[in-house]
Short mmCIF file of C-alpha atoms and ligand atoms in Angstrom, two decimals:
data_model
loop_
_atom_site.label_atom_id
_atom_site.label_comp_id
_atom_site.label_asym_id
_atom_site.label_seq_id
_atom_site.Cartn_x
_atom_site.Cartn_y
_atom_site.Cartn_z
CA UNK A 1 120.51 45.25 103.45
CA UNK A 2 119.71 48.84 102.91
CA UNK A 3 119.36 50.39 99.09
CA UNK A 4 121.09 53.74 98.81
CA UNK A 5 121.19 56.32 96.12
CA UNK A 6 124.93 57.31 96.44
CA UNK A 7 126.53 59.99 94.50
CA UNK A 8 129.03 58.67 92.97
CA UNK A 9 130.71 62.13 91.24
CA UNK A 10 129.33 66.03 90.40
CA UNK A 11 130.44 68.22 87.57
CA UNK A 12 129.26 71.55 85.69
CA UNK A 13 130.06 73.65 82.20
CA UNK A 14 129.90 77.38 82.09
CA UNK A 15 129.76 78.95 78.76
CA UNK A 16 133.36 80.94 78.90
CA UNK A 17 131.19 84.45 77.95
CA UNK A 18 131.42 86.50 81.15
CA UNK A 19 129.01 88.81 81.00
CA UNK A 20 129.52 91.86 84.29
CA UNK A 21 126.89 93.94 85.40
CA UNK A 22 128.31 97.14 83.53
CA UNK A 23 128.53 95.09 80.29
CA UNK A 24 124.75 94.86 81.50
CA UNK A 25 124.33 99.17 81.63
CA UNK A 26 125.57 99.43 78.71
CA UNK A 27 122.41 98.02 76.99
CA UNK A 28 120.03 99.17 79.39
CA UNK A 29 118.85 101.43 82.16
CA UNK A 30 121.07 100.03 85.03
CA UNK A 31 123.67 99.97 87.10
CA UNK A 32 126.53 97.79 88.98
CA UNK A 33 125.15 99.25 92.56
CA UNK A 34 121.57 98.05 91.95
CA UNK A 35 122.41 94.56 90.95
CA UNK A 36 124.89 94.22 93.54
CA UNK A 37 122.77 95.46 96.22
CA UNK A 38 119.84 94.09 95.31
CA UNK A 39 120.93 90.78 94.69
CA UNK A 40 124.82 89.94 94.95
CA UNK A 41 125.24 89.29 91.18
CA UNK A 42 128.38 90.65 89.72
CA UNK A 43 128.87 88.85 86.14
CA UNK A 44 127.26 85.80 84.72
CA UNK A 45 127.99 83.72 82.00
CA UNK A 46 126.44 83.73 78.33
CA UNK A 47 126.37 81.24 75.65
CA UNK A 48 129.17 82.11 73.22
CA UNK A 49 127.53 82.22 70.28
CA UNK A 50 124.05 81.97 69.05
CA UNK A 51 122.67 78.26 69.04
CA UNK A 52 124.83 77.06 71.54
CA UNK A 53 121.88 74.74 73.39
CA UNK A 54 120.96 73.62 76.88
CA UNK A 55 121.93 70.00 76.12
CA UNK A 56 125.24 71.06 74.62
CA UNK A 57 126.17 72.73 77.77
CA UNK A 58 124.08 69.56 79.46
CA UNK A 59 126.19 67.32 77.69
CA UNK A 60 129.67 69.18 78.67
CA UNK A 61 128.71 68.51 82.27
CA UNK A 62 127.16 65.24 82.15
CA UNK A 63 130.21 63.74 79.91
CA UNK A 64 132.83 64.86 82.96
CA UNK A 65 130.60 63.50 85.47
CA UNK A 66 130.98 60.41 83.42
CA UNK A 67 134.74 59.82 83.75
CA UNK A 68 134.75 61.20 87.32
CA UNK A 69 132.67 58.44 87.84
CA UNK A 70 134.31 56.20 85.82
CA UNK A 71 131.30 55.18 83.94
CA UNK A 72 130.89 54.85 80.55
CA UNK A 73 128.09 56.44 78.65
CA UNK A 74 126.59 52.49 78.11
CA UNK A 75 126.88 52.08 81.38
CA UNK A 76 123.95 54.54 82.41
CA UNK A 77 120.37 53.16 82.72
CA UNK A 78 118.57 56.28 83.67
CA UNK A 79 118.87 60.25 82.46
CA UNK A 80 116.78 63.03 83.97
CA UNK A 81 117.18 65.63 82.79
CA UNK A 82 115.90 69.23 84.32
CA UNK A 83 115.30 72.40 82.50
CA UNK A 84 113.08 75.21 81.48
CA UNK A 85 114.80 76.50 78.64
CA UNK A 86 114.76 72.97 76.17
CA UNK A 87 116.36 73.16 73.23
CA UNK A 88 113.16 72.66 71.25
CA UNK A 89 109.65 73.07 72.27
CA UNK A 90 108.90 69.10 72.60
CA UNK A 91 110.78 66.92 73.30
CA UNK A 92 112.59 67.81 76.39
CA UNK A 93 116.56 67.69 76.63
CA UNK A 94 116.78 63.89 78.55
CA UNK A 95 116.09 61.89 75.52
CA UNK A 96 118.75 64.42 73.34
CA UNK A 97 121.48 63.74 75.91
CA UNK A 98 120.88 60.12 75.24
CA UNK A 99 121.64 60.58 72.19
CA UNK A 100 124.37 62.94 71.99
CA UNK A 101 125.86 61.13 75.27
CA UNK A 102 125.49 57.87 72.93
CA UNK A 103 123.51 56.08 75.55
CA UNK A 104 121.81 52.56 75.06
CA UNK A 105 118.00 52.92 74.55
CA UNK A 106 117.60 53.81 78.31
CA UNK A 107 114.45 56.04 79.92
CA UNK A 108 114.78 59.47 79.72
CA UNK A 109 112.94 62.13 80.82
CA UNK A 110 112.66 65.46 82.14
CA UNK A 111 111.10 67.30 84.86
CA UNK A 112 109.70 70.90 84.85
CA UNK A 113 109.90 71.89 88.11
CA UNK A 114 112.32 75.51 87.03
CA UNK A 115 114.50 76.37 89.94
CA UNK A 116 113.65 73.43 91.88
CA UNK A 117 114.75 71.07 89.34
CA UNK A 118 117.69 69.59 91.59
CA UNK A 119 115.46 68.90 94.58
CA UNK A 120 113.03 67.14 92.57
CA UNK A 121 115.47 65.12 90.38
CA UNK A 122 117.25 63.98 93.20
CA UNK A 123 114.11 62.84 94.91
CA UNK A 124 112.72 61.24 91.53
CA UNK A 125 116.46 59.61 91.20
CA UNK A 126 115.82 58.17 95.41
CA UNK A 127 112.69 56.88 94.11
CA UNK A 128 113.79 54.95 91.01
CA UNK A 129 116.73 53.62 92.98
CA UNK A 130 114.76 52.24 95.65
CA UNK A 131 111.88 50.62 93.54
CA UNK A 132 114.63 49.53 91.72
CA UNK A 133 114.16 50.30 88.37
CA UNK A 134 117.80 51.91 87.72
CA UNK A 135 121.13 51.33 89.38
CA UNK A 136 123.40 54.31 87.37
CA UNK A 137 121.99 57.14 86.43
CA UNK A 138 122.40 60.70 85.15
CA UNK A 139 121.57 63.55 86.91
CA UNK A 140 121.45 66.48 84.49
CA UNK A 141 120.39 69.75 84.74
CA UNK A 142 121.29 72.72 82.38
CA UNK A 143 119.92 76.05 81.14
CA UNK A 144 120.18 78.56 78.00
CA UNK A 145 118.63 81.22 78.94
CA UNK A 146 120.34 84.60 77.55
CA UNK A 147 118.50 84.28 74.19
CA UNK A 148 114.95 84.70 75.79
CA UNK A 149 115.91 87.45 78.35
CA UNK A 150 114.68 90.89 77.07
CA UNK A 151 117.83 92.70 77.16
CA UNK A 152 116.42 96.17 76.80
CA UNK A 153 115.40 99.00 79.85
CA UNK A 154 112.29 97.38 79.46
CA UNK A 155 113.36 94.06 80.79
CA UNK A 156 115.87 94.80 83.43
CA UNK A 157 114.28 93.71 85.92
CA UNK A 158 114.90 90.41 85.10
CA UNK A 159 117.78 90.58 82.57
CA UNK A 160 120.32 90.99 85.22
CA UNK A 161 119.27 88.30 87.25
CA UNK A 162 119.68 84.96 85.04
CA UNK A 163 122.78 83.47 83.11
CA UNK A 164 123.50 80.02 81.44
CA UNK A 165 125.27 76.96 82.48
CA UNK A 166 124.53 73.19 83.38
CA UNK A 167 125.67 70.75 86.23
CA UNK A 168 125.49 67.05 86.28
CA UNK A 169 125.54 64.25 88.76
CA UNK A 170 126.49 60.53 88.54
CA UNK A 171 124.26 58.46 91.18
CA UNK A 172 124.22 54.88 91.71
CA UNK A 173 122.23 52.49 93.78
CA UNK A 174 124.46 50.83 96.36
CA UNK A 175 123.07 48.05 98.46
CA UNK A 176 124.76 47.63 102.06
CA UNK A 177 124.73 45.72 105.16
CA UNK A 178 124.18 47.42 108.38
CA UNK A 179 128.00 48.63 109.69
CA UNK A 180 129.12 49.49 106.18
CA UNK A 181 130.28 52.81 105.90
CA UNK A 182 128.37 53.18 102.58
CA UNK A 183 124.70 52.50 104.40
CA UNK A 184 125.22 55.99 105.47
CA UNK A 185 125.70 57.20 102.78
CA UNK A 186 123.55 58.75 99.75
CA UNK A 187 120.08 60.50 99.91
CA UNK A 188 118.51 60.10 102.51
CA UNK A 189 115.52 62.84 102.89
CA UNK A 190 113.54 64.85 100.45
CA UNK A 191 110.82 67.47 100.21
CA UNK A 192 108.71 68.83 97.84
CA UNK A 193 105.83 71.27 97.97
CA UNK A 194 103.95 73.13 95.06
CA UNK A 195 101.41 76.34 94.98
CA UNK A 196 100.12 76.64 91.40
CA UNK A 197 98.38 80.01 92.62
CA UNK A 198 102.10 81.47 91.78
CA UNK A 199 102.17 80.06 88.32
CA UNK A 200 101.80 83.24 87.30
CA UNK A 201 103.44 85.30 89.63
CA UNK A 202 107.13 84.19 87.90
CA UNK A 203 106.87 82.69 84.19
CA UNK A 204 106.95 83.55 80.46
CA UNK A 205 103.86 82.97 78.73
CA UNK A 206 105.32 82.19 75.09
CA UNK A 207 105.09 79.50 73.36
CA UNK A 208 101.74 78.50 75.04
CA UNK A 209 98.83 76.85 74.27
CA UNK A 210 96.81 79.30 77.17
CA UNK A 211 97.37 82.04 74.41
CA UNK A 212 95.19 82.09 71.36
CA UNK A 213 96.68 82.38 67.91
CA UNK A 214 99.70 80.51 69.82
CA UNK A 215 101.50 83.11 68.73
CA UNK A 216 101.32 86.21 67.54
CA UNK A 217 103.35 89.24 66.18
CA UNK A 218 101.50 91.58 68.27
CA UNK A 219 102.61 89.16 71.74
CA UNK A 220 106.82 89.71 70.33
CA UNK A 221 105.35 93.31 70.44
CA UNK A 222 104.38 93.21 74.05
CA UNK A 223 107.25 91.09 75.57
CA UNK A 224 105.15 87.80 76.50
CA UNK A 225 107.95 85.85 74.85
CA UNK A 226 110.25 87.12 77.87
CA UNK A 227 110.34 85.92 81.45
CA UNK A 228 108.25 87.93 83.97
CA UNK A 229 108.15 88.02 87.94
CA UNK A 230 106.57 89.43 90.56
CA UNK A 231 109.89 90.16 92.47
CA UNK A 232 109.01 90.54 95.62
CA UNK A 233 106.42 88.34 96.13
CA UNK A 234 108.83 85.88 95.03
CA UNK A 235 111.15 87.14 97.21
CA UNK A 236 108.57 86.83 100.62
CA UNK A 237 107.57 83.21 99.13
CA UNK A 238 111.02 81.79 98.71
CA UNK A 239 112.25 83.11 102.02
CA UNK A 240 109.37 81.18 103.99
CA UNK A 241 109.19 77.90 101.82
CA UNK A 242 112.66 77.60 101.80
CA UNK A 243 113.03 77.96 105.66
CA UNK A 244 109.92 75.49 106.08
CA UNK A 245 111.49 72.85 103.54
CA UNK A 246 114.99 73.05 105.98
CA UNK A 247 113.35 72.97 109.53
CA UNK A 248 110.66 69.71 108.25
CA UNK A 249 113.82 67.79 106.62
CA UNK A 250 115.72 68.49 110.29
CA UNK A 251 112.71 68.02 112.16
CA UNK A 252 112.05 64.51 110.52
CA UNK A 253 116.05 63.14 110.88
CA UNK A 254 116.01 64.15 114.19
CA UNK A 255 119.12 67.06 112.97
CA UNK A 256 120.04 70.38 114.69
CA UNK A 257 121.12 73.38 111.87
CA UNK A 258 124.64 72.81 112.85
CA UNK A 259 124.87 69.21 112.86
CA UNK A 260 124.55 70.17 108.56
CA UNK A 261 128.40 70.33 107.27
CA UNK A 262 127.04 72.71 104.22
CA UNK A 263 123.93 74.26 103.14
CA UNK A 264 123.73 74.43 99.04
CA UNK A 265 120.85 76.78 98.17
CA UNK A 266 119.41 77.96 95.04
CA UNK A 267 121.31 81.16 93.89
CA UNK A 268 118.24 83.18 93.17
CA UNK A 269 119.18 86.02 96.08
CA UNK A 270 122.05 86.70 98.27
CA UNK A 271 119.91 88.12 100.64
CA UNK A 272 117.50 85.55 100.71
CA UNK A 273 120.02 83.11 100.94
CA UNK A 274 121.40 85.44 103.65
CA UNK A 275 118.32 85.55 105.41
CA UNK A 276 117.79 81.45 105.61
CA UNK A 277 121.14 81.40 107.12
CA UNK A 278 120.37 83.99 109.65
CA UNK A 279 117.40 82.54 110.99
CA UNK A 280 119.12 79.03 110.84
CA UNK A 281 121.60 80.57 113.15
CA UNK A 282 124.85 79.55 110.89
CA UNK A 283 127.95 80.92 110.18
CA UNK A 284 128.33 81.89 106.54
CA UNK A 285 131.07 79.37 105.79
CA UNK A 286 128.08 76.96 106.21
CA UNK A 287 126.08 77.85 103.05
CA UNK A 288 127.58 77.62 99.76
CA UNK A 289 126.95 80.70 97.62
CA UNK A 290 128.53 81.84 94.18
CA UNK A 291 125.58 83.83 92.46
CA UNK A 292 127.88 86.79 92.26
CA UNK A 293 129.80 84.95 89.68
CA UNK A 294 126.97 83.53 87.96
CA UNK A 295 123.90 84.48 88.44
CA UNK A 296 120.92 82.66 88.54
CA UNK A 297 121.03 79.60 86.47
CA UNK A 298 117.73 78.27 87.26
CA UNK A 299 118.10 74.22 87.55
CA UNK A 300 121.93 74.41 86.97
CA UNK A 301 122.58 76.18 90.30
CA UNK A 302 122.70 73.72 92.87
CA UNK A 303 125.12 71.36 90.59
CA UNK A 304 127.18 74.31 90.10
CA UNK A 305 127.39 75.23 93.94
CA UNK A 306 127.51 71.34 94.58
CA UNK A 307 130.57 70.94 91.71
CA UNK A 308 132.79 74.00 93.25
CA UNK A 309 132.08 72.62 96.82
CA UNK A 310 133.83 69.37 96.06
CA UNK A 311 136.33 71.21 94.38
CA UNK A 312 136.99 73.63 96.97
CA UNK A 313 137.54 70.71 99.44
CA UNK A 314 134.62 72.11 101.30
CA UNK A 315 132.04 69.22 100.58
CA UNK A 316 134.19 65.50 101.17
CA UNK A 317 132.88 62.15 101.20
CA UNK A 318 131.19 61.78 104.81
CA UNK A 319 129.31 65.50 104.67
CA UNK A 320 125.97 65.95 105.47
CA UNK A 321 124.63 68.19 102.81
CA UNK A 322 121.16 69.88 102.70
CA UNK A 323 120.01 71.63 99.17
CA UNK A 324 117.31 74.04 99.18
CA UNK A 325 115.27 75.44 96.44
CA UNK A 326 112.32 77.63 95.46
CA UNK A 327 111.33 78.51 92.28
CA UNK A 328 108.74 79.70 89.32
CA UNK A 329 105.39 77.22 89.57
CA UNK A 330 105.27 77.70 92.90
CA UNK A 331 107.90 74.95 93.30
CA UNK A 332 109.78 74.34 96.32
CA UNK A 333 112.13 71.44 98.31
CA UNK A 334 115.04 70.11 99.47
CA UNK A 335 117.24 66.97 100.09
CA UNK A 336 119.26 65.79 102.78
CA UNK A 337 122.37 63.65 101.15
CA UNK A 338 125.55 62.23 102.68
CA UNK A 339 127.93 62.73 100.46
O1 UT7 B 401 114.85 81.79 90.86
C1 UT7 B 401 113.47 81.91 91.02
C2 UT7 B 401 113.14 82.60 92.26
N1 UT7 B 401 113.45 84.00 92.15
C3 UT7 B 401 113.61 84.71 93.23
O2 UT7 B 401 113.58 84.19 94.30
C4 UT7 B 401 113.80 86.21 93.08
C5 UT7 B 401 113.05 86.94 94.17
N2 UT7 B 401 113.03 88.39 94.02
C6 UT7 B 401 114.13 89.15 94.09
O3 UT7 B 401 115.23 88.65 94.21
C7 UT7 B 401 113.97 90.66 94.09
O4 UT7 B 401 112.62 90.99 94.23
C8 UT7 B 401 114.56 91.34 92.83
C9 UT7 B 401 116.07 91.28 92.85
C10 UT7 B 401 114.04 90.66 91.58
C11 UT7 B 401 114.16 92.81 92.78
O5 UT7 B 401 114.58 93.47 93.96
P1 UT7 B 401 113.55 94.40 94.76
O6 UT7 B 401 114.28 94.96 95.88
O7 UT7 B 401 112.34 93.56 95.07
O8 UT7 B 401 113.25 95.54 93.71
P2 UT7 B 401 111.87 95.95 93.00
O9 UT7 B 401 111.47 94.95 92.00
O10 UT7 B 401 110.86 96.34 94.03
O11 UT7 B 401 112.32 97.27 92.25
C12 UT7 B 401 112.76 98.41 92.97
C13 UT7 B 401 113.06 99.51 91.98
C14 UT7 B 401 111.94 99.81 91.01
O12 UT7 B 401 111.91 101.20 90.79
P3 UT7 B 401 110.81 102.13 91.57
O13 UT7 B 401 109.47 101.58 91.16
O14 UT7 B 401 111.10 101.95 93.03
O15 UT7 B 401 111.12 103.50 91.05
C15 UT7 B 401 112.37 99.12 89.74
O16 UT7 B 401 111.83 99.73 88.59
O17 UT7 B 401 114.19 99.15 91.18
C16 UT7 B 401 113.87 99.28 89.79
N3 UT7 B 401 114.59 98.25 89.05
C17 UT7 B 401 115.85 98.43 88.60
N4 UT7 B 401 116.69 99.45 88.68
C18 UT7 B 401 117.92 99.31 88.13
C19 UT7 B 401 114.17 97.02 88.74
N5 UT7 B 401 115.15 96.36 88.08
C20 UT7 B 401 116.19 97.21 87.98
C21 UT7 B 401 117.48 97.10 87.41
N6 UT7 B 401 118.29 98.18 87.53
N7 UT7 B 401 117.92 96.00 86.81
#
């Protein structure tokens, strides 16, 4: 008998605020050509209102994955949650989607891992499923991120690139006997890496215990309550890990690029999703993108891209997805799931 982690349904919530890249100019120093250019983002979406939080839209997301499922909140012994923009300093957004979701008194917790939230809840979900410690659990990751973005000429740089939203997956363990079609199924490769010499390199330093004073009027002042990045050394860093994480997960399954039905990156970059394709040798119907629409949602994106695949019939039961992401810790990975 072999233990699986099969998912069992995928959904996501967008805020309805579209937000296009010359609603963007007219706040600060920018244009439609740069954006696009640069990075393949057209609009993105925005909370609607102020106080709209990350598990709100969390909860949006993880309540359809619920009935696609056809689980009921009770029935879920496991949330993780993955974010970087919590609703509230501690604690972290699992333990309010247990409550809001009206969960029993189930584990929940979250994991910080920014844009490589996905790939590292899906692996933490493989490894709770095969110790055995959960059978149905609840894959949630979601981001508000508008409010801290510095929406001034001072901040473009990253101001265009991020936007809000929140995905959610149903998993459950599934035991099978060799033959079954379900033993095929579920994850069935993940990994991680880490460099904290980038911590720096992409992060916002407010709230932070690092600072002294925690904080102060003259940090609003400066901006250290927005995100920062090193762009491009982002850029050089993503393009390699990312590549590295696909060729070890082929490598190890003993997989060519085009035995993969559809890649699901992190939408951080067109081009560097662009790029990762190129080298891979793929045709672009084989990597999912839809950054221009939304942006970079941080955690969210892969859910998002995973949630339109299914409903674009272009991820069924049977595919052989791989997810990719790098993001701000250095924090990189991927997973290898039959769908
Ligand atoms: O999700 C986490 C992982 N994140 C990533 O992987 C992102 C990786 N990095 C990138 O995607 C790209 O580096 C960016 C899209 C962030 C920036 O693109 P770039 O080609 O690296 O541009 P740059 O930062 O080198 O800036 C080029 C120029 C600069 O002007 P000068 O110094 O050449 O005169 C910037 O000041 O573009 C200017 N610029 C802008 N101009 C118009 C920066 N932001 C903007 C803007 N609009 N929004």
């Amino acid at each position: 008998m072999a233990l699986r982690a099969v998912v069992r349904s995928v959904s996501h919530y967008v805020p309805g605020r579209r937000v296009t890249n010359d609603d963007l100019s007219a706040l600060m120093d920018t244009s439609d050509a740069w954006i696009t250019e640069r990075t393949g983002i057209k609009e993105r979406r925005f909370i609607d209102s102020e106080g709209v939080t990350t598990s709100q839209l969390g909860e949006a997301a993880a309540r359809q994955a619920l009935d696609r499922a056809g689980w009921a909140a009770q029935d879920v012994d496991l949330i993780v949650a993955a974010t970087l923009s919590p609703d509230l300093y501690f604690p972290g957004i699992g333990v309010i989607l247990q409550q809001r979701l009206g969960c029993r008194a189930i584990p929940a917790l979250d994991i910080r891992a920014q844009c490589s939230g996905l790939v590292y809840g899906l692996s933490c979900v493989d490894g709770y499923v095969k110790s055995r410690q959960a059978k149905k659990i609840l894959l949630v990751c979601a981001e508000v991120q508008s409010p801290v973005l510095d929406l001034t000429t001072r901040g473009r740089d990253m101001a265009v690139l991020f936007g809000d939203g929140a995905g959610a997956l149903a998993i459950e363990a599934c035991e099978a006997e060799e033959g079954d079609p379900l033993v095929q199924r579920g994850i069935i490769d993940s990994h991680l890496g880490s460099d904290g010499s980038g911590a720096e390199v992409l992060c916002m330093k407010l709230p932070g215990t690092a600072r002294p004073g925690f904080i102060k009027e003259s940090d609003i002042q400066e901006g250290l309550v927005h995100p920062k990045m090193e762009g491009k050394v982002v850029f050089k860093n993503a393009v390699g890990r990312l590549l590295e994480t696909a060729q070890t997960l082929l490598k190890r399954n003993g997989l060519q690029p085009g035995q993969i039905d559809l890649i699901v990156p992190h939408q951080a970059n067109l081009r560097i999703n662009e790029m990762v394709r190129e080298e891979l040798k793929l045709p672009p119907e084989r990597v999912f993108n839809n950054i221009e629409r939304y942006g970079n949602t941080t955690a969210a994106t892969i859910p998002i891209c995973l949630s339109e695949a299914v409903a674009e019939g272009r991820l069924r039961e049977g595919s052989l997805v791989l997810t990719l992401a790098f993001g701000a810790g250095f924090t990189w990975g991927g997973n290898l799931v039959r769908w």
